[in-house]
Tab-separated table of C-alpha atoms in Angstrom:
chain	number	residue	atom	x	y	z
R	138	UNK	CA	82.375	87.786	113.333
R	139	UNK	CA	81.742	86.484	109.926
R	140	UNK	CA	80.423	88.444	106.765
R	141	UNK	CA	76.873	87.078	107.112
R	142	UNK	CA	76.491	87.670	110.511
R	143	UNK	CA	77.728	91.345	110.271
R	144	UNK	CA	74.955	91.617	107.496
R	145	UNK	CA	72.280	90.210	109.929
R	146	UNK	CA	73.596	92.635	112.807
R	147	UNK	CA	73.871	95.315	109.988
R	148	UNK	CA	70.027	94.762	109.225
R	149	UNK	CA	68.705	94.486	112.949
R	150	UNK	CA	70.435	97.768	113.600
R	151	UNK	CA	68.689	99.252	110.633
R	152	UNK	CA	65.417	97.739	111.565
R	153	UNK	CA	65.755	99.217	115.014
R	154	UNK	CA	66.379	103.182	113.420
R	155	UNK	CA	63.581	102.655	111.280
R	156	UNK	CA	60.788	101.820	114.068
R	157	UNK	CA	62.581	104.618	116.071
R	158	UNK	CA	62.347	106.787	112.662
R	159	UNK	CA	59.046	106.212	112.382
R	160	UNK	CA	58.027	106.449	116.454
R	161	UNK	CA	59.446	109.593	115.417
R	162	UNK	CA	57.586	110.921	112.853
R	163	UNK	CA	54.553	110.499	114.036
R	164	UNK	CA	55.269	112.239	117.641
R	165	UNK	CA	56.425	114.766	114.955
R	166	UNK	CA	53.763	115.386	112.491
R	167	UNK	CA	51.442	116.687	115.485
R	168	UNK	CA	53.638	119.626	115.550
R	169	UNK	CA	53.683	122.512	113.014
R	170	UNK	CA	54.117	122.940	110.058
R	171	UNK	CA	57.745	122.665	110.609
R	172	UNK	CA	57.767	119.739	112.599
R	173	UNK	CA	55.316	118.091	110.205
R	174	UNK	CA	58.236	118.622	107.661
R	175	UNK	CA	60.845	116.851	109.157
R	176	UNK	CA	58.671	113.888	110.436
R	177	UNK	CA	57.196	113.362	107.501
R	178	UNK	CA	60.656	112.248	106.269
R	179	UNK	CA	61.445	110.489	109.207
R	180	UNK	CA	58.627	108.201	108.268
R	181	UNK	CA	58.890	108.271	105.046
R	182	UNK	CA	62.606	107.284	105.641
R	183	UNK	CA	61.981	104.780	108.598
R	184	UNK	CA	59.664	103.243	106.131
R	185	UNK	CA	61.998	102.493	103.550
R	186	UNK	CA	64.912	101.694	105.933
R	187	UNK	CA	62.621	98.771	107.360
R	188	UNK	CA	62.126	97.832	103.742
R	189	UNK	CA	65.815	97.540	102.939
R	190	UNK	CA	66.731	96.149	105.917
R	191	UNK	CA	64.023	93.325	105.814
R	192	UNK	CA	64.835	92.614	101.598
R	193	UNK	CA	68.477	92.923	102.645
R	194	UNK	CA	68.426	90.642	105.664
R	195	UNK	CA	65.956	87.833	103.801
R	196	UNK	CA	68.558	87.966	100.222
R	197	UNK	CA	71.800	87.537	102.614
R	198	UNK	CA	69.956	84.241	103.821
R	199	UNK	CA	68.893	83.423	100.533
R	200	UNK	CA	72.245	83.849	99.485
R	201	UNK	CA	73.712	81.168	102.091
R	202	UNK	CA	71.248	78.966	101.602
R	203	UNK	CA	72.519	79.189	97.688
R	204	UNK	CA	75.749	78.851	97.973
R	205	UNK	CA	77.226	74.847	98.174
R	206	UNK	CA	79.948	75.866	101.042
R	207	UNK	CA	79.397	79.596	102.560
R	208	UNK	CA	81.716	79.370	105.211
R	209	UNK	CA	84.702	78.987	102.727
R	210	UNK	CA	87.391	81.997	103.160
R	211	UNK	CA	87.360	82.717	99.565
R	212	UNK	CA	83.536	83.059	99.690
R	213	UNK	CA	83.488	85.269	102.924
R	214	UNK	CA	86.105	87.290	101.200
R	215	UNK	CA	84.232	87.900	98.309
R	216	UNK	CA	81.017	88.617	100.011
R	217	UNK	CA	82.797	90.843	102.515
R	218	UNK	CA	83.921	92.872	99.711
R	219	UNK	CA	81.103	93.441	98.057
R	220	UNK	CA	79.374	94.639	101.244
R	221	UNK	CA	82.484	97.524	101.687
R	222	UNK	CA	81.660	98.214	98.359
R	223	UNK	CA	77.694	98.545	99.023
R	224	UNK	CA	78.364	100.550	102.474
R	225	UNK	CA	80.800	103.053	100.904
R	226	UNK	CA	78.658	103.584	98.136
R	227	UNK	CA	75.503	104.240	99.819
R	228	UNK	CA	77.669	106.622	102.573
R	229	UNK	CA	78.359	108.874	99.387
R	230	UNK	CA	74.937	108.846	98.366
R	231	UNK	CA	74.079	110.023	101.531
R	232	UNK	CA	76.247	112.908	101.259
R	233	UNK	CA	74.112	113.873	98.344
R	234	UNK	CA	70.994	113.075	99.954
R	235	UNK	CA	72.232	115.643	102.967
R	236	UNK	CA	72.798	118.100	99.866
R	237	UNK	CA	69.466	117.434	98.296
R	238	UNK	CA	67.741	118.096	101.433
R	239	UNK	CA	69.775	121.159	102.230
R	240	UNK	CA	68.741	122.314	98.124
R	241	UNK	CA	64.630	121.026	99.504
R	242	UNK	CA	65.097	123.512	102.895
R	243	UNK	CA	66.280	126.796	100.392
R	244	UNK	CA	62.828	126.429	98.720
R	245	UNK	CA	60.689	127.047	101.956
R	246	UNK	CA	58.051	130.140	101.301
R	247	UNK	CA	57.526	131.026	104.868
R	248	UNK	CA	55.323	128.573	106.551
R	249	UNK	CA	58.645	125.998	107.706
R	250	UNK	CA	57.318	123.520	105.839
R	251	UNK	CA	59.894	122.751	103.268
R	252	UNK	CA	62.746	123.705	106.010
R	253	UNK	CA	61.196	121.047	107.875
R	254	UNK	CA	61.452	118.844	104.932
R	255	UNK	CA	65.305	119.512	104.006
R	256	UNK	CA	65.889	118.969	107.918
R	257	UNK	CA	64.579	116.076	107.812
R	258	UNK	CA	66.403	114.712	105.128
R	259	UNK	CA	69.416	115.866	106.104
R	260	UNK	CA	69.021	114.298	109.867
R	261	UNK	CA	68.196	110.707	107.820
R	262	UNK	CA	70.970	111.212	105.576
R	263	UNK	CA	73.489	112.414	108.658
R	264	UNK	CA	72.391	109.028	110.131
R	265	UNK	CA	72.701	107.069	107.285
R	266	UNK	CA	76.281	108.265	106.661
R	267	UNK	CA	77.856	107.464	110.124
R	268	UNK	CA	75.879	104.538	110.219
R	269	UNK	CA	77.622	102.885	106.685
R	270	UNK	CA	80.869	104.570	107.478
R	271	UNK	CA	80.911	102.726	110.623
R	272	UNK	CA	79.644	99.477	109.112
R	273	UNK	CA	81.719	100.010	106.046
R	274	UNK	CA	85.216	100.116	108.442
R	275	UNK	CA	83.532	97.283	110.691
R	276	UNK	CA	83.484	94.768	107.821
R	277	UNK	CA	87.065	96.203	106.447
R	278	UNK	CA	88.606	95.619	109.957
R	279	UNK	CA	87.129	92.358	109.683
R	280	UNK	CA	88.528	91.703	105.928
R	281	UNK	CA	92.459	92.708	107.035
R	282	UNK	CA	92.139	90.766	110.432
């Protein structure tokens, strides 16, 4: 598999969590307080996932369609790199997204609202990490094979 189809299965996978995210939050938000907490952030989240992955999928064509010969080596190479780069850099922000929710949960007054909140973000950000890990060490594999 090539770099630019690995970013176009890349973005239909994140397309696919972000409808599910969002199925998600709104079976969610009709529960309490708590529940309202975490699905708002599933939406919220499923939202912007379905932005990125639609921005991200339209620029990598974009990009192809730019480029005089996009099936060179050299060009893979260097495209294929800078997606590691993008993957392992948004898996650490994750881990700081899992913290900043955990930090959002410790604020709750009592009603499970804000809990629900800092769950939520912390499920997204779980997600999110395991899913550019795994991406991240796809496109690697593919780099060294």
């Amino acid at each position: 598999m090539n770099v630019w189809q690995q970013q176009e299965a890349l973005s239909r996978r994140l397309l696919r969590w972000a409808g599910l995210s969002i199925i998600l939050g709104l079976v969610l938000s009709l529960g309490n307080k708590f529940w309202r907490g975490v699905g708002s952030q599933f939406l919220g989240w499923g939202v912007t996932n379905a932005l990125i992955a639609i921005f991200g999928q339209a620029a990598a064509r974009q990009r192809v369609a730019d480029l005089e010969n996009p099936g060179l080596v050299d060009v893979q190479a260097q495209e294929a790199e800078k997606l590691s780069r993008l993957l392992w850099i948004n898996a650490a922000l994750d881990v700081l997204y899992m913290l900043g929710g955990r930090a959002v949960g410790q604020r709750d007054k009592g009603d499970g609202r804000m809990k629900g909140i800092g769950v939520g973000i912390i499920l997204q950000g779980l997600f999110l990490l395991v899913f550019d890990i795994f991406h991240a060490r796809e496109v690697d594999r593919e780099r060294r094979a």
